[in-house]
CSV table of C-alpha atoms in Angstrom, one decimal:
chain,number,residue,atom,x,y,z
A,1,UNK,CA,-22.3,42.3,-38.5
A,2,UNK,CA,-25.4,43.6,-39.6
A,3,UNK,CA,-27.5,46.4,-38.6
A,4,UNK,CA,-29.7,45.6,-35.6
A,5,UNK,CA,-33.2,45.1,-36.0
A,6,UNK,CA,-36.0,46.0,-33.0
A,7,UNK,CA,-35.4,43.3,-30.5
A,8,UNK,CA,-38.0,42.5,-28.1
A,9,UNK,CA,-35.1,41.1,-25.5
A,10,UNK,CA,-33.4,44.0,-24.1
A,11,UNK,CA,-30.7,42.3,-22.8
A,12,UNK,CA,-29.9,40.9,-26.5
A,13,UNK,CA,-31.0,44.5,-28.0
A,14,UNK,CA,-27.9,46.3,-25.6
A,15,UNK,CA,-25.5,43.5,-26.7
A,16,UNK,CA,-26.6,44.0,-30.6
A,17,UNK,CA,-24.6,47.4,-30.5
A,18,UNK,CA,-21.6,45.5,-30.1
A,19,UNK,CA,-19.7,43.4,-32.9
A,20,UNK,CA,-18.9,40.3,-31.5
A,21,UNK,CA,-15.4,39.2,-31.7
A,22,UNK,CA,-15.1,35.5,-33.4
A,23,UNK,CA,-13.3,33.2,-30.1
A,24,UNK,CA,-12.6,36.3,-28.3
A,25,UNK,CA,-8.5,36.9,-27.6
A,26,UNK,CA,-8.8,33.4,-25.7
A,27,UNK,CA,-9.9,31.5,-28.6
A,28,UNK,CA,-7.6,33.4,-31.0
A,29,UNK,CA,-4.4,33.0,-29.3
A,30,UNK,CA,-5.5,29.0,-28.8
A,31,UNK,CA,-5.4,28.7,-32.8
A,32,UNK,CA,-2.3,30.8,-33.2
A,33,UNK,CA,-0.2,28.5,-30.4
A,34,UNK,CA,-1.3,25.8,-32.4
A,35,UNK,CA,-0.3,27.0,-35.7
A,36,UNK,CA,3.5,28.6,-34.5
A,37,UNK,CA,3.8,24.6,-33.7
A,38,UNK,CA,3.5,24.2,-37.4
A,39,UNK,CA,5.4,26.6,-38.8
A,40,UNK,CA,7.8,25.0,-40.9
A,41,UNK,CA,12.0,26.9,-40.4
A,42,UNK,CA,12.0,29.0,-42.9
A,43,UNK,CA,8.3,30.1,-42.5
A,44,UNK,CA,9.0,30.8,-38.6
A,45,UNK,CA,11.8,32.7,-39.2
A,46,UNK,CA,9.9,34.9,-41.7
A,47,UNK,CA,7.2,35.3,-39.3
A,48,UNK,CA,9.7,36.1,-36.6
A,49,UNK,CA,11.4,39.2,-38.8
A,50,UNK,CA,8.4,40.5,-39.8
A,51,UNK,CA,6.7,40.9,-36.3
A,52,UNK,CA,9.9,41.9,-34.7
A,53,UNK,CA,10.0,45.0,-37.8
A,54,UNK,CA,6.6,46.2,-36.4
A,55,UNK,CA,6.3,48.8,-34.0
A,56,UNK,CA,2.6,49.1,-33.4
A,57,UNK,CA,1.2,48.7,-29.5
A,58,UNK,CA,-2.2,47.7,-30.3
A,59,UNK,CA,-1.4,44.3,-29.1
A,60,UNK,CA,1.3,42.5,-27.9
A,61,UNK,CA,4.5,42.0,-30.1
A,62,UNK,CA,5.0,38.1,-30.3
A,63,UNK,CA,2.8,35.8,-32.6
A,64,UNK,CA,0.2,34.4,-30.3
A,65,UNK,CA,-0.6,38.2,-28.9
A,66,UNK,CA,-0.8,39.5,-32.7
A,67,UNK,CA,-3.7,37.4,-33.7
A,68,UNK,CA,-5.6,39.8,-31.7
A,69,UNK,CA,-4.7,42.4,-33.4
A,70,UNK,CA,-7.2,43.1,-36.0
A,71,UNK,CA,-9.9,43.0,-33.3
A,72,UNK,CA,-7.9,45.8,-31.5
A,73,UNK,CA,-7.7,47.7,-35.1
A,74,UNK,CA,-10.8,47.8,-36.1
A,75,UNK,CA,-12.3,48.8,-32.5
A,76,UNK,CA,-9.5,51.3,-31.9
A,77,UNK,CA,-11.4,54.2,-33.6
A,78,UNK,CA,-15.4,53.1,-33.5
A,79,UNK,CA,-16.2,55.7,-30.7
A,80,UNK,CA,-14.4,58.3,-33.0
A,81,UNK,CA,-13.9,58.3,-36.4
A,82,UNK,CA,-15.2,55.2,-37.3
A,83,UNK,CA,-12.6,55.1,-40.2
A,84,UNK,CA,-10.7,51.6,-39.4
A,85,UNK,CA,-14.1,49.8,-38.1
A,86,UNK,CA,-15.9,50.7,-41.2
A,87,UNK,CA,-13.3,50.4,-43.4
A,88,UNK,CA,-12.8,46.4,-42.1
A,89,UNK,CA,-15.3,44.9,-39.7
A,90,UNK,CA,-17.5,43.0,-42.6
A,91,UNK,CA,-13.3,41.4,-43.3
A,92,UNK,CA,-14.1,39.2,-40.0
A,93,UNK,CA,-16.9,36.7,-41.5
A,94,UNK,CA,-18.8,35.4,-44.0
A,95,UNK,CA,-22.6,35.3,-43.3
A,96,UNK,CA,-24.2,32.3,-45.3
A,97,UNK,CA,-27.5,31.7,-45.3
A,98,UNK,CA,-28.7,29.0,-43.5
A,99,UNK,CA,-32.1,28.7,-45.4
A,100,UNK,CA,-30.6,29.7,-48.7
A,101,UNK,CA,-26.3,28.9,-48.6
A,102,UNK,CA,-25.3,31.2,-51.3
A,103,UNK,CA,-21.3,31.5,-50.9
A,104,UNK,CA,-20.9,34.6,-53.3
A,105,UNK,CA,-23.9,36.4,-52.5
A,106,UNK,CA,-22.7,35.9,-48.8
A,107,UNK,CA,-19.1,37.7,-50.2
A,108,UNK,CA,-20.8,40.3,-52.0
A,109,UNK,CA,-20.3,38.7,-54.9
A,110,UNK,CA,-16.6,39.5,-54.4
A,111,UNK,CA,-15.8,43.0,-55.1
A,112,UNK,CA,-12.7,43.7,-57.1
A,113,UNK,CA,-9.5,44.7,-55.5
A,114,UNK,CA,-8.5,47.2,-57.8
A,115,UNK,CA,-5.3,46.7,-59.8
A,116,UNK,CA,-2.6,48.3,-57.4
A,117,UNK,CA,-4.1,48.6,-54.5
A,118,UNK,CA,-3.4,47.0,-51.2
A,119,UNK,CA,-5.6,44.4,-50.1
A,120,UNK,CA,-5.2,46.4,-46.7
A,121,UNK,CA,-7.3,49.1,-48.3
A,122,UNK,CA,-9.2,46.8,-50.3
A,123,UNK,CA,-13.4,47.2,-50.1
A,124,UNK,CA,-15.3,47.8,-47.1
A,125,UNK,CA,-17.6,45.2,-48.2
A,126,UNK,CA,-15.6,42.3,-48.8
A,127,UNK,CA,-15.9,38.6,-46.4
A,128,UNK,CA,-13.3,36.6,-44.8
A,129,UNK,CA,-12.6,34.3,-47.5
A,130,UNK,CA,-11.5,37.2,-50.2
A,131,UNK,CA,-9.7,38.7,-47.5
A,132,UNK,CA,-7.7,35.7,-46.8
A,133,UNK,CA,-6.8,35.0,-50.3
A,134,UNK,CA,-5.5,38.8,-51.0
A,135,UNK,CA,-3.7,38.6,-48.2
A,136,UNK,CA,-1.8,35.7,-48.6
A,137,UNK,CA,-1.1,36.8,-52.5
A,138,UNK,CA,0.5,39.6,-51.0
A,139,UNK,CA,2.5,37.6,-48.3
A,140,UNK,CA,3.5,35.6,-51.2
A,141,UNK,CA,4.6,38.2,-53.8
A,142,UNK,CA,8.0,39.5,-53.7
A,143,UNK,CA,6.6,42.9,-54.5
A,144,UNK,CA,5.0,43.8,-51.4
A,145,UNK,CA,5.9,46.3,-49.1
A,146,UNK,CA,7.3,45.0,-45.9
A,147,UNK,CA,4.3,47.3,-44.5
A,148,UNK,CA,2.3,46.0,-46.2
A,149,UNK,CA,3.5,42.4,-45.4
A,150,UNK,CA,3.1,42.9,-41.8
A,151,UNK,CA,-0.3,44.0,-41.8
A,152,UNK,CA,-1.1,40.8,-44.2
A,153,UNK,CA,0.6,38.4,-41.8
A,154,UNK,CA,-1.3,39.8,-39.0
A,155,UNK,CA,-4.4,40.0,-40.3
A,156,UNK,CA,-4.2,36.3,-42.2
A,157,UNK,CA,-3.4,35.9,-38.6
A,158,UNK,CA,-7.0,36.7,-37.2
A,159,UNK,CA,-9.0,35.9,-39.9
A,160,UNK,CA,-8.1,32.4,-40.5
A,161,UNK,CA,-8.9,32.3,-37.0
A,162,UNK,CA,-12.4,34.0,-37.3
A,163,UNK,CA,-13.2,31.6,-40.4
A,164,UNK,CA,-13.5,28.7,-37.8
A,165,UNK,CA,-15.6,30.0,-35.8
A,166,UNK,CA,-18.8,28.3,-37.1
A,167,UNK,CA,-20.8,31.8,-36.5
A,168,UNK,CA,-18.8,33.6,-38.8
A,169,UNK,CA,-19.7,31.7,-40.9
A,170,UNK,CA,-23.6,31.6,-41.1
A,171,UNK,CA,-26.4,33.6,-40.8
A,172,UNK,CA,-29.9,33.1,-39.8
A,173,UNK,CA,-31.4,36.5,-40.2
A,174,UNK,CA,-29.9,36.8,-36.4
A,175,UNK,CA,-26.7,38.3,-36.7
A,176,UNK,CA,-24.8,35.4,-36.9
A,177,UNK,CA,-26.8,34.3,-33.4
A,178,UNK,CA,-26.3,37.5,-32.3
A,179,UNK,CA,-30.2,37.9,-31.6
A,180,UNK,CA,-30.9,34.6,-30.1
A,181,UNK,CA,-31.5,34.9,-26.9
A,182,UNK,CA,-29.7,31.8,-25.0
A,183,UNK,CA,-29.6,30.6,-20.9
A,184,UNK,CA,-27.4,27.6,-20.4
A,185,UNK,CA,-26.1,26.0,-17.2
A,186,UNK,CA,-26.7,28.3,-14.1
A,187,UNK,CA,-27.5,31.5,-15.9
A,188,UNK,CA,-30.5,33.5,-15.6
A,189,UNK,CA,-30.1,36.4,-17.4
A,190,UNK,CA,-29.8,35.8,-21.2
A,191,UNK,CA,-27.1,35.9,-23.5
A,192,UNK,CA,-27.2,35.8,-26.7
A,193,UNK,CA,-25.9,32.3,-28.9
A,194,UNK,CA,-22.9,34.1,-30.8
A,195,UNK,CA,-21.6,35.3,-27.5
A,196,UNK,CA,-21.6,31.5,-26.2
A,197,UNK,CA,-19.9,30.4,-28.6
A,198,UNK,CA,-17.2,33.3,-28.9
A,199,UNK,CA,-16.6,32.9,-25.4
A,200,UNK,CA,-18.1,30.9,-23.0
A,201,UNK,CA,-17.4,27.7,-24.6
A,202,UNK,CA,-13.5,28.4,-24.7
A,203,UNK,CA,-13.0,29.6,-21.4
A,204,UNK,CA,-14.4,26.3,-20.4
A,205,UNK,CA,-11.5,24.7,-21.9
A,206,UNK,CA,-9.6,26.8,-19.4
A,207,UNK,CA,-8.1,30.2,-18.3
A,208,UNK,CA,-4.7,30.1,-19.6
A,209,UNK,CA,-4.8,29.3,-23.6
A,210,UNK,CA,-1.4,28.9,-24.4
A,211,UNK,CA,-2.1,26.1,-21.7
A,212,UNK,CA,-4.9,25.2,-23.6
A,213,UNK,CA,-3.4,25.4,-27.2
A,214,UNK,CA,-0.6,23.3,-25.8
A,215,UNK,CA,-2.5,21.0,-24.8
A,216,UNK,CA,-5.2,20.8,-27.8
A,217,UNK,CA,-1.8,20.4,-30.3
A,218,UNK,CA,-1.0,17.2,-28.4
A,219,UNK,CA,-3.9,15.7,-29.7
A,220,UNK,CA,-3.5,16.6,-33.4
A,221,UNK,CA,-2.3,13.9,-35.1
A,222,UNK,CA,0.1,13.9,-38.0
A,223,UNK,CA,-2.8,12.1,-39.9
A,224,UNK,CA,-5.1,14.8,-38.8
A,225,UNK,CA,-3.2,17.7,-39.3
A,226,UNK,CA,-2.0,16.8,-43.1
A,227,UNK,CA,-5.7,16.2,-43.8
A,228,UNK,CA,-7.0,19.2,-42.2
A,229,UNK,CA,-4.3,21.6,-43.9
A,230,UNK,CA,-5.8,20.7,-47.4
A,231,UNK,CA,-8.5,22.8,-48.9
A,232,UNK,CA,-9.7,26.5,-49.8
A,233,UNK,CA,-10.5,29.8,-47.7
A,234,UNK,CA,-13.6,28.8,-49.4
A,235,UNK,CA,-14.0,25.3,-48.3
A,236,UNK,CA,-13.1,25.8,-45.3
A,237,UNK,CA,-16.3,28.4,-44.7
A,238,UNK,CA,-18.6,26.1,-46.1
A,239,UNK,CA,-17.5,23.3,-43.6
A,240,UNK,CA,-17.9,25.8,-40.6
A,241,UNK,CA,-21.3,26.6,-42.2
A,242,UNK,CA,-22.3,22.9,-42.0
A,243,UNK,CA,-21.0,23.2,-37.8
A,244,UNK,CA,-23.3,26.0,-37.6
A,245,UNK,CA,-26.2,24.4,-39.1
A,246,UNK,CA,-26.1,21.4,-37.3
A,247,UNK,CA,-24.7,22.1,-34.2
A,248,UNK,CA,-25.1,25.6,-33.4
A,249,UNK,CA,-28.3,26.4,-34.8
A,250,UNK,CA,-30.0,22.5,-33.9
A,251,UNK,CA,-31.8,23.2,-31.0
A,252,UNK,CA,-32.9,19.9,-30.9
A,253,UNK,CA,-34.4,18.5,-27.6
A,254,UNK,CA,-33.8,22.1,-26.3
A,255,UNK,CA,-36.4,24.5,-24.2
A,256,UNK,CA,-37.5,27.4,-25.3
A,257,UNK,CA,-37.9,29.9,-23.0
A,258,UNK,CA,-40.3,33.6,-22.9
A,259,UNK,CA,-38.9,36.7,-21.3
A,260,UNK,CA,-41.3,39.0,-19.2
A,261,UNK,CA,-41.3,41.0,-22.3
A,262,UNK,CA,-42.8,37.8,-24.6
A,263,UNK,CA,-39.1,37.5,-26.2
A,264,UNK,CA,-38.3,34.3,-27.4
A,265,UNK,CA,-35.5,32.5,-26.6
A,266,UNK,CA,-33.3,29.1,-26.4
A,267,UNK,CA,-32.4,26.9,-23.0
A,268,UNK,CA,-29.6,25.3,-23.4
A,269,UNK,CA,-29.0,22.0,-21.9
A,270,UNK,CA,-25.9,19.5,-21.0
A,271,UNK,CA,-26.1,17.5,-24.2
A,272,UNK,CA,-26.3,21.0,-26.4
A,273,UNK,CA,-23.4,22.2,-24.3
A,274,UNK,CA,-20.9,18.6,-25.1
A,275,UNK,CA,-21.8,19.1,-28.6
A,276,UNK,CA,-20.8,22.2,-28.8
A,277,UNK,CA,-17.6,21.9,-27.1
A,278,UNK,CA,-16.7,19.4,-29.5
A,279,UNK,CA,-17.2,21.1,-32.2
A,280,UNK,CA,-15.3,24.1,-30.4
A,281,UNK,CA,-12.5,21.7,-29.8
A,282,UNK,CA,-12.2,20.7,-33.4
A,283,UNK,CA,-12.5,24.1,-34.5
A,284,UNK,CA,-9.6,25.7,-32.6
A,285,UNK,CA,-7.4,22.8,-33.6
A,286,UNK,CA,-7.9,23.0,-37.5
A,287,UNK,CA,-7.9,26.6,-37.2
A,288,UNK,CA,-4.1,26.2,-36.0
A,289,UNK,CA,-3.3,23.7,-38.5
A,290,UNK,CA,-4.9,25.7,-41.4
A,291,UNK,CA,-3.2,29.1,-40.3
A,292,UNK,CA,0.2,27.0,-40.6
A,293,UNK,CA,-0.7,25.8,-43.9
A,294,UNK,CA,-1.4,29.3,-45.5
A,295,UNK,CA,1.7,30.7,-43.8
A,296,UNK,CA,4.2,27.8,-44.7
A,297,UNK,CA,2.7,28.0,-48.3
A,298,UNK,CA,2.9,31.8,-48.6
A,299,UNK,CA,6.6,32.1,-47.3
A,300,UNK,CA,7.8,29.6,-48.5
């Protein structure tokens, strides 16, 4: 996300260097189990010729492996050139203020994609939501490369993905969470809050997620899934804002905690940690749903 500032945690300051990855690959290929159970025929068969035209070993070839693929992209040159991580990391989330919610100021006020250029090399400085929308314009338009088209379907693929992840979505002058310090059941050494919710929440779902996408599509309900399929890239942010803001960031009833270094930092209890799972659980699921929506409605 955003450049680190001096932390006085230096467990927190070493994991700053890092982008953190929205769900991780677990979480990911959760929401895209779900949403291949949703693909209407003629959208999954679209799907299907398009991933089995591309060639690229950056991730696995099926549809649940390639919504991990834009993670994979943009790390695959940051120790090097730094071309492909600069050129999309700021794609993966939206940062809304959680003292001030300002939407477009979040989305840089939404930068142009110039006429007749690929949304692929669109601005460096664009958010999820644009990103989203160009990319399933182009899924949609006859016109586009098939190229091109694959690199749409797979990022739409991640990023819808990365929209739910209620971090992605919000910002309080922390990285996205990324400098809150956070212990939370056995742990002793600190983590930060972005990482818990990238990761440790959905491993405790369990350790096989097509398992655990299987079994979280059970529970959707036709009811639920026709409601949670309506809406905007846009909408859709704000309502993972409003998770963040009072789950995530509601530390309510929590313990703070002091480093040997006077750091700062949040104790997470039992009742913190059911919340959140919930939320996680919800998450994944509409996620899946809402990926299936934009890719039924783009190929149709």
């Amino acid at each position: 996300m955003r450049p680190c500032g001096l932390l006085v945690l230096g467990v927190v300051a070493a994991l700053c260097a890092r982008d953190s990855r929205a769900w991780g690959d677990e979480g990911h290929e959760i929401i895209a189990v779900i949403a291949y159970a949703h693909l209407k025929p003629s959208a999954r068969k679209k799907v299907d010729a398009l991933l089995g035209a591309d060639k690229n070993k950056l991730s696995g070839p099926d549809f649940v492996s390639r919504a991990t693929w834009a993670d994979k992209y943009r790390d695959s040159d940051r120790e090097t050139t730094k071309l492909r991580y600069t050129a999309t990391h700021n794609w993966h989330f939206v940062d809304i203020e959680i003292d001030s919610p300002n939407l477009d100021a979040a989305c840089s006020n939404h930068p142009q994609l110039p006429a007749g250029t690929a949304a692929s090399a669109g601005p460096a400085d664009d958010c999820v939501v644009d990103k989203i929308e160009q990319f399933s314009a182009e899924l949609r338009d006859s016109a586009t490369s098939k190229k091109e088209k694959i690199l749409a379907l797979k990022f739409l693929e991640h990023f819808v993905g990365d929209l739910h992840q209620p971090l992605h979505a919000a910002d309080h002058k922390d990285r996205g969470g990324n400098e809150v310090p956070v212990l939370y059941r056995h742990r002793t050494v600190p983590d930060n809050l972005h990482a818990y919710w990238d990761r440790q929440l959905v491993m405790r779902l369990g350790k096989d997620p097509r398992a655990v996408g299987a079994a979280l599509n059970k529970k959707i309900t036709k009811s639920h899934a026709a409601d949670w399929a309506k809406g905007t890239p846009a909408e859709w942010a704000m309502e993972s804002f409003s998770k963040a803001k009072d789950v995530a960031y509601n530390f309510t009833g929590e313990k703070s905690f002091v480093d040997e270094h006077g750091g700062r930092g949040e104790r997470l209890n039992a009742l913190y940690d059911n919340r959140a799972l919930r939320v996680v659980r919800e998450q994944l699921s509409k996620g899946g749903i809402r990926l299936a929506a934009v890719l039924n409605h783009a190929l149709k």
